[in-house]
Amino acid sequence: MRRTTSHRNFFPTNSGASSAVSASGSSESPPPPDDESTKKVRKTGIAKVVAENSIVIVAVLGCFMCVTVNGLMQKLGVNPKIVEVKEAEKTATLVQLAKIEDGSGGPWELPAVYIGGKLLGGVDKVMEAHLNGEFVPMLRAAGAIWL
């Protein structure tokens, strides 16, 4: 079956080369245990991505609702950062995302859309904001679109 998205997630390592990292922060080939810089990336993987990017979609690999949210943003001229997780890592990812929200809860389901470092919600909240005319102003405020 062909994937519906054409992107991959890469986190930099200290060697300058890119290596694929899952949302839980574990890489395909683990770094040396005494490397402090990669330990920090592993500990703060998703939180760091959310903080550094204006629009982030945390999605399950191959989820059609995640593709729908991404498609809406692409049509609006936004190029969001997409963090894809495997179905087996979904629960651990939701726990990590709940820690980002500082005790105010967190997403219950994926996709989770973050705009300007704050959780908007899932597909239902994105579509609700879009239909109410609130979505584009949110994107402008986050600096994702200029017009």
XYZ file of N, CA, C and O in Angstrom:
588
model
N 0.836 -1.167 0.000
C 0.000 0.000 0.000
C 0.886 1.237 0.000
O 1.865 1.326 0.709
N 0.540 2.215 -0.774
C 1.314 3.432 -0.899
C 0.982 4.405 0.234
O -0.164 4.559 0.604
N 2.002 5.030 0.792
C 1.782 6.020 1.850
C 1.122 7.257 1.277
O 1.397 7.665 0.161
N 0.280 7.882 2.066
C -0.416 9.065 1.603
C 0.341 10.350 1.884
O -0.020 11.385 1.380
N 1.359 10.293 2.682
C 2.163 11.476 2.952
C 3.574 11.253 2.434
O 4.060 10.139 2.389
N 4.210 12.328 2.045
C 5.524 12.200 1.427
C 6.639 12.804 2.272
O 7.655 13.213 1.753
N 6.458 12.893 3.560
C 7.470 13.505 4.403
C 8.019 12.494 5.398
O 7.432 11.467 5.629
N 9.139 12.842 5.953
C 9.757 12.024 6.993
C 10.196 12.952 8.105
O 10.470 14.112 7.879
N 10.275 12.418 9.283
C 10.716 13.213 10.420
C 12.167 12.921 10.712
O 12.559 11.782 10.847
N 12.975 13.973 10.814
C 14.375 13.828 11.115
C 14.737 14.793 12.222
O 14.328 15.940 12.216
N 15.484 14.312 13.188
C 16.024 15.144 14.237
C 17.531 15.158 14.045
O 18.129 14.139 13.733
N 18.178 16.320 14.219
C 19.626 16.360 14.030
C 20.351 15.646 15.164
O 19.895 15.642 16.300
N 21.461 15.041 14.802
C 22.352 14.464 15.809
C 23.570 15.353 15.879
O 23.769 16.229 15.047
N 24.424 15.124 16.834
C 25.567 16.016 16.970
C 26.619 15.794 15.892
O 27.515 16.579 15.757
N 26.523 14.739 15.112
C 27.496 14.503 14.049
C 27.156 15.285 12.790
O 27.914 15.285 11.837
N 25.979 15.932 12.758
C 25.601 16.707 11.592
C 24.779 15.911 10.611
O 24.117 16.464 9.768
N 24.801 14.597 10.688
C 24.020 13.776 9.783
C 22.625 13.586 10.347
O 22.402 13.664 11.543
N 21.659 13.328 9.468
C 20.286 13.115 9.920
C 20.061 11.646 10.177
O 20.560 10.787 9.474
N 19.298 11.356 11.207
C 18.894 9.987 11.463
C 17.431 10.001 11.856
O 16.979 10.918 12.528
N 16.688 9.017 11.413
C 15.265 8.963 11.707
C 15.063 8.676 13.184
O 15.733 7.837 13.759
N 14.141 9.409 13.803
C 13.836 9.234 15.214
C 12.336 9.118 15.343
O 11.598 9.866 14.736
N 11.890 8.168 16.137
C 10.461 8.040 16.374
C 10.024 9.112 17.343
O 10.835 9.781 17.959
N 8.706 9.286 17.514
C 8.185 10.330 18.391
C 8.569 10.101 19.840
O 8.646 11.029 20.616
N 8.810 8.869 20.220
C 9.214 8.612 21.599
C 10.663 9.005 21.822
O 11.122 9.036 22.947
N 11.372 9.306 20.725
C 12.733 9.778 20.855
C 13.775 8.709 20.660
O 14.947 8.992 20.660
N 13.400 7.449 20.513
C 14.391 6.401 20.329
C 14.735 6.306 18.855
O 13.879 6.350 18.001
N 16.014 6.199 18.556
C 16.432 6.144 17.164
C 16.637 4.702 16.743
O 16.654 3.788 17.551
N 16.791 4.513 15.452
C 17.002 3.192 14.883
C 18.299 2.583 15.424
O 18.338 1.438 15.796
N 19.367 3.386 15.447
C 20.623 2.938 16.028
C 20.937 3.852 17.206
O 21.161 5.041 17.023
N 20.918 3.341 18.423
C 21.074 4.196 19.598
C 22.441 4.855 19.653
O 23.441 4.265 19.260
N 22.484 6.111 20.133
C 23.767 6.813 20.252
C 24.559 6.264 21.428
O 24.020 5.542 22.261
N 25.823 6.618 21.496
C 26.622 6.180 22.635
C 25.999 6.685 23.937
O 25.475 7.792 23.985
N 26.059 5.904 25.015
C 25.400 6.285 26.259
C 25.959 7.534 26.926
O 25.281 8.168 27.684
N 27.204 7.932 26.626
C 27.777 9.091 27.285
C 27.570 10.382 26.497
O 28.080 11.421 26.877
N 26.807 10.365 25.423
C 26.577 11.536 24.596
C 25.419 12.352 25.173
O 24.259 12.019 25.000
N 25.717 13.442 25.882
C 24.709 14.240 26.585
C 23.773 14.970 25.632
O 22.605 15.140 25.924
N 24.257 15.430 24.475
C 23.410 16.198 23.570
C 22.288 15.345 22.987
O 21.166 15.797 22.849
N 22.560 14.095 22.651
C 21.506 13.247 22.111
C 20.568 12.755 23.194
O 19.409 12.495 22.928
N 21.046 12.658 24.438
C 20.141 12.306 25.531
C 19.098 13.389 25.711
O 17.934 13.124 25.952
N 19.505 14.653 25.574
C 18.566 15.752 25.727
C 17.522 15.718 24.612
O 16.345 15.939 24.862
N 17.918 15.450 23.375
C 16.971 15.343 22.269
C 15.994 14.205 22.534
O 14.799 14.340 22.320
N 16.489 13.105 23.049
C 15.635 11.958 23.319
C 14.602 12.290 24.395
O 13.464 11.896 24.312
N 15.015 13.023 25.415
C 14.113 13.356 26.514
C 13.066 14.380 26.111
O 11.964 14.370 26.614
N 13.414 15.304 25.236
C 12.519 16.402 24.913
C 12.101 16.393 23.452
O 11.806 17.430 22.901
N 12.052 15.236 22.817
C 11.779 15.155 21.387
C 10.553 15.903 20.921
O 10.646 16.860 20.167
N 9.372 15.515 21.383
C 8.142 16.137 20.907
C 7.990 17.535 21.487
O 7.586 18.460 20.785
N 8.305 17.717 22.741
C 8.189 19.038 23.364
C 9.066 20.055 22.643
O 8.661 21.202 22.432
N 10.248 19.641 22.242
C 11.155 20.535 21.531
C 10.603 20.892 20.152
O 10.642 22.047 19.742
N 10.040 19.910 19.459
C 9.471 20.159 18.131
C 8.300 21.122 18.239
O 8.164 22.053 17.452
N 7.432 20.923 19.242
C 6.266 21.796 19.434
C 6.718 23.221 19.749
O 6.150 24.189 19.248
N 7.747 23.364 20.563
C 8.227 24.689 20.940
C 8.912 25.418 19.785
O 8.821 26.645 19.688
N 9.572 24.695 18.903
C 10.369 25.321 17.849
C 9.601 25.588 16.561
O 10.087 26.331 15.715
N 8.426 24.996 16.373
C 7.684 25.151 15.126
C 6.339 25.819 15.390
O 5.699 25.565 16.407
N 5.913 26.663 14.443
C 4.649 27.375 14.643
C 3.446 26.453 14.509
O 2.464 26.620 15.224
N 3.494 25.482 13.613
C 2.393 24.542 13.426
C 2.951 23.123 13.468
O 3.855 22.790 12.708
N 2.405 22.304 14.362
C 2.844 20.910 14.492
C 1.608 20.019 14.511
O 0.647 20.299 15.222
N 1.661 18.959 13.724
C 0.623 17.928 13.750
C 1.288 16.649 14.233
O 2.232 16.167 13.610
N 0.806 16.111 15.345
C 1.286 14.826 15.837
C 0.266 13.804 15.356
O -0.910 13.885 15.720
N 0.703 12.869 14.531
C -0.210 11.989 13.827
C 0.219 10.531 13.910
O 1.391 10.230 14.085
N -0.754 9.656 13.762
C -0.482 8.228 13.663
C -0.125 7.943 12.205
O -0.760 8.462 11.285
N 0.883 7.141 12.008
C 1.355 6.806 10.673
C 0.227 6.206 9.834
O -0.394 5.221 10.226
N -0.107 6.849 8.716
C -1.114 6.342 7.792
C -2.554 6.683 8.138
O -3.473 6.220 7.477
N -2.799 7.508 9.149
C -4.162 7.865 9.572
C -4.783 8.823 8.552
O -4.216 9.864 8.244
N -5.969 8.492 8.054
C -6.582 9.334 7.033
C -7.059 10.667 7.599
O -7.112 11.666 6.889
N -7.417 10.732 8.873
C -7.822 12.003 9.471
C -6.621 12.941 9.611
O -6.752 14.151 9.479
N -5.470 12.372 9.856
C -4.245 13.165 9.929
C -3.918 13.749 8.554
O -3.505 14.901 8.435
N -4.131 12.945 7.526
C -3.901 13.399 6.158
C -4.894 14.506 5.809
O -4.556 15.478 5.131
N -6.129 14.399 6.308
C -7.152 15.414 6.057
C -6.753 16.756 6.666
O -6.868 17.801 6.020
N -6.294 16.741 7.915
C -5.861 17.978 8.576
C -4.669 18.578 7.833
O -4.619 19.783 7.593
N -3.723 17.749 7.463
C -2.562 18.224 6.713
C -2.999 18.809 5.374
O -2.501 19.853 4.959
N -3.932 18.162 4.695
C -4.430 18.657 3.414
C -5.092 20.015 3.541
O -4.900 20.896 2.689
N -5.881 20.212 4.602
C -6.512 21.513 4.829
C -5.451 22.589 5.005
O -5.542 23.670 4.407
N -4.446 22.292 5.801
C -3.401 23.283 6.031
C -2.617 23.571 4.756
O -2.266 24.725 4.484
N -2.343 22.539 3.972
C -1.624 22.742 2.709
C -2.429 23.642 1.768
O -1.873 24.508 1.106
N -3.747 23.456 1.729
C -4.598 24.289 0.864
C -4.645 25.734 1.339
O -4.862 26.638 0.538
N -4.451 25.953 2.630
C -4.412 27.310 3.164
C -3.028 27.940 3.027
O -2.826 29.087 3.407
N -2.067 27.185 2.511
C -0.720 27.707 2.304
C 0.214 27.515 3.488
O 1.229 28.183 3.590
N -0.139 26.597 4.377
C 0.677 26.336 5.563
C 1.433 25.034 5.355
O 0.882 24.066 4.838
N 2.685 25.009 5.764
C 3.486 23.798 5.689
C 3.812 23.357 7.113
O 4.835 23.748 7.673
N 2.924 22.556 7.726
C 3.145 22.189 9.133
C 4.245 21.156 9.305
O 4.554 20.390 8.392
N 4.827 21.145 10.485
C 5.766 20.087 10.866
C 4.919 18.903 11.308
O 4.023 19.050 12.131
N 5.180 17.745 10.765
C 4.391 16.564 11.084
C 5.270 15.557 11.805
O 6.342 15.191 11.328
N 4.813 15.132 12.979
C 5.492 14.108 13.754
C 4.617 12.873 13.669
O 3.500 12.867 14.166
N 5.114 11.853 12.997
C 4.343 10.618 12.842
C 4.803 9.590 13.863
O 6.002 9.419 14.086
N 3.846 8.921 14.477
C 4.145 7.865 15.441
C 3.500 6.578 14.966
O 2.499 6.596 14.254
N 4.077 5.483 15.368
C 3.494 4.183 15.053
C 2.340 3.921 16.015
O 2.277 4.494 17.103
N 1.437 3.063 15.611
C 0.270 2.731 16.442
C 0.703 2.204 17.808
O 0.094 2.512 18.827
N 1.777 1.445 17.853
C 2.262 0.883 19.110
C 2.800 1.964 20.059
O 2.813 1.783 21.268
N 3.251 3.103 19.531
C 3.811 4.187 20.338
C 2.778 5.252 20.688
O 3.103 6.252 21.313
N 1.541 5.059 20.291
C 0.509 6.078 20.441
C 0.274 6.466 21.903
O 0.230 7.649 22.245
N 0.136 5.497 22.792
C -0.137 5.786 24.200
C 1.020 6.539 24.841
O 0.809 7.526 25.558
N 2.231 6.114 24.583
C 3.402 6.798 25.145
C 3.492 8.228 24.617
O 3.845 9.154 25.363
N 3.144 8.435 23.364
C 3.172 9.772 22.777
C 2.121 10.669 23.418
O 2.385 11.834 23.717
N 0.923 10.129 23.658
C -0.126 10.913 24.309
C 0.283 11.316 25.725
O -0.020 12.429 26.171
N 1.007 10.454 26.415
C 1.508 10.788 27.758
C 2.521 11.924 27.663
O 2.495 12.865 28.460
N 3.415 11.858 26.673
C 4.403 12.928 26.481
C 3.713 14.242 26.151
O 4.103 15.302 26.643
N 2.680 14.187 25.330
C 1.962 15.405 24.956
C 1.215 15.992 26.145
O 1.096 17.206 26.267
N 0.704 15.146 27.029
C 0.019 15.641 28.228
C 0.989 16.390 29.141
O 0.602 17.349 29.808
N 2.254 15.986 29.166
C 3.258 16.669 29.988
C 3.564 18.065 29.452
O 3.936 18.951 30.208
N 3.405 18.277 28.163
C 3.652 19.589 27.559
C 2.631 20.603 28.056
O 2.938 21.764 28.256
N 1.408 20.158 28.303
C 0.307 21.061 28.638
C 0.304 21.538 30.076
O -0.646 22.184 30.507
N 1.284 21.228 30.876
C 1.429 21.716 32.251
C 0.210 21.438 33.126
O -0.325 22.331 33.774
N -0.258 20.215 33.111
C -1.351 19.826 33.990
C -2.740 20.191 33.512
O -3.723 19.884 34.167
N -2.846 20.867 32.383
C -4.176 21.229 31.879
C -4.746 20.136 30.986
O -5.628 20.387 30.182
N -4.242 18.953 31.129
C -4.712 17.847 30.293
C -3.794 17.664 29.115
O -2.605 17.861 29.203
N -4.368 17.317 28.029
C -3.613 17.087 26.818
C -4.535 16.442 25.817
O -5.725 16.266 26.078
N -4.025 16.087 24.685
C -4.894 15.468 23.690
C -5.307 14.065 24.126
O -4.556 13.354 24.781
N -6.514 13.693 23.778
C -7.016 12.353 24.078
C -6.823 11.420 22.897
O -6.852 10.208 23.051
N -6.666 11.994 21.736
C -6.571 11.198 20.522
C -5.652 11.925 19.546
O -5.431 13.120 19.658
N -5.142 11.196 18.601
C -4.324 11.788 17.546
C -5.155 11.835 16.263
O -5.985 10.976 16.059
N -5.008 12.829 15.449
C -3.964 13.834 15.416
C -4.177 14.907 16.477
O -5.296 15.251 16.822
N -3.084 15.427 16.960
C -3.083 16.563 17.877
C -2.426 17.719 17.138
O -1.316 17.584 16.628
N -3.129 18.839 17.057
C -2.638 19.991 16.309
C -2.217 21.070 17.295
O -3.004 21.482 18.153
N -0.969 21.506 17.170
C -0.423 22.572 18.001
C -0.184 23.787 17.124
O 0.470 23.693 16.088
N -0.729 24.922 17.544
C -0.536 26.182 16.827
C 0.135 27.153 17.782
O -0.421 27.465 18.840
N 1.304 27.600 17.423
C 2.044 28.522 18.278
C 2.433 27.912 19.608
O 2.502 28.608 20.615
N 2.654 26.606 19.644
C 3.062 25.925 20.865
C 1.917 25.555 21.789
O 2.137 24.969 22.838
N 0.678 25.886 21.411
C -0.488 25.567 22.236
C -1.372 24.562 21.522
O -1.555 24.624 20.309
N -1.932 23.659 22.294
C -2.798 22.627 21.731
C -4.103 23.240 21.256
O -4.822 23.886 22.018
N -4.411 23.048 19.973
C -5.723 23.427 19.446
C -6.694 22.285 19.674
O -7.802 22.478 20.139
N -6.270 21.075 19.336
C -7.116 19.898 19.499
C -6.910 18.941 18.348
O -5.885 18.965 17.677
N -7.932 18.145 18.107
C -7.873 17.170 17.040
C -8.590 17.667 15.793
O -8.771 18.865 15.590
N -9.029 16.717 14.987
C -9.698 17.035 13.733
C -10.962 17.855 13.990
O -11.242 18.827 13.282
N -11.733 17.487 15.011
C -12.985 18.184 15.286
C -12.754 19.662 15.618
O -13.463 20.537 15.117
N -11.756 19.968 16.412
C -11.474 21.360 16.774
C -10.919 22.151 15.595
O -11.224 23.336 15.434
N -10.106 21.497 14.771
C -9.557 22.173 13.592
C -10.693 22.532 12.635
O -10.791 23.671 12.161
N -11.574 21.567 12.365
C -12.683 21.825 11.442
C -13.664 22.845 12.021
O -14.185 23.697 11.304
N -13.916 22.781 13.324
C -14.803 23.744 13.974
C -14.238 25.159 13.855
O -14.961 26.100 13.500
N -12.950 25.317 14.138
C -12.313 26.629 14.028
C -12.317 27.115 12.585
O -12.536 28.310 12.319
N -12.122 26.219 11.643
C -12.108 26.605 10.224
C -13.490 27.057 9.777
O -13.625 28.079 9.098
N -14.527 26.322 10.157
C -15.892 26.685 9.756
C -16.367 27.971 10.437
O -17.169 28.715 9.864
N -15.892 28.247 11.636
C -16.254 29.478 12.344
C -15.427 30.680 11.907
O -15.649 31.788 12.389
N -14.464 30.463 11.024
C -13.620 31.557 10.552
C -12.528 31.953 11.536
O -11.944 33.027 11.413
N -12.230 31.105 12.495
C -11.214 31.410 13.501
C -9.863 30.790 13.191
O -8.858 31.159 13.800
N -9.826 29.856 12.260
C -8.611 29.094 12.006
C -7.535 29.938 11.325
O -6.374 29.945 11.752
N -7.894 30.671 10.284
C -6.915 31.487 9.561
C -6.331 32.572 10.464
O -5.105 32.767 10.462
N -7.136 33.279 11.289
C -6.506 34.233 12.216
C -5.535 33.578 13.202
O -4.529 34.179 13.574
N -5.833 32.345 13.631
C -4.899 31.631 14.513
C -3.581 31.374 13.798
O -2.511 31.522 14.379
N -3.682 30.972 12.532
C -2.476 30.697 11.750
C -1.669 31.972 11.526
O -0.442 31.953 11.568
N -2.369 33.081 11.291
C -1.672 34.363 11.130
C -0.966 34.770 12.410
O 0.169 35.242 12.386
N -1.651 34.612 13.541
C -1.056 34.987 14.824
C 0.182 34.151 15.148
O 1.113 34.634 15.784
N 0.177 32.902 14.694
C 1.329 32.009 14.930
C 2.457 32.258 13.936
O 3.548 31.710 14.088
N 2.191 33.058 12.904
C 3.211 33.349 11.904
C 3.328 32.297 10.825
O 4.331 32.249 10.112
N 2.292 31.461 10.680
C 2.343 30.407 9.665
C 1.936 30.905 8.298
O 2.387 30.375 7.281
N 1.078 31.934 8.241
C 0.704 32.565 6.974
C 0.765 34.080 7.159
O 0.619 34.599 8.257
N 0.959 34.796 6.071
C 1.152 36.238 6.151
C -0.003 37.013 5.533
O -0.197 38.144 5.840
N -0.734 36.456 4.617
C -1.802 37.194 3.934
C -3.137 37.001 4.575
O -3.515 36.072 5.113
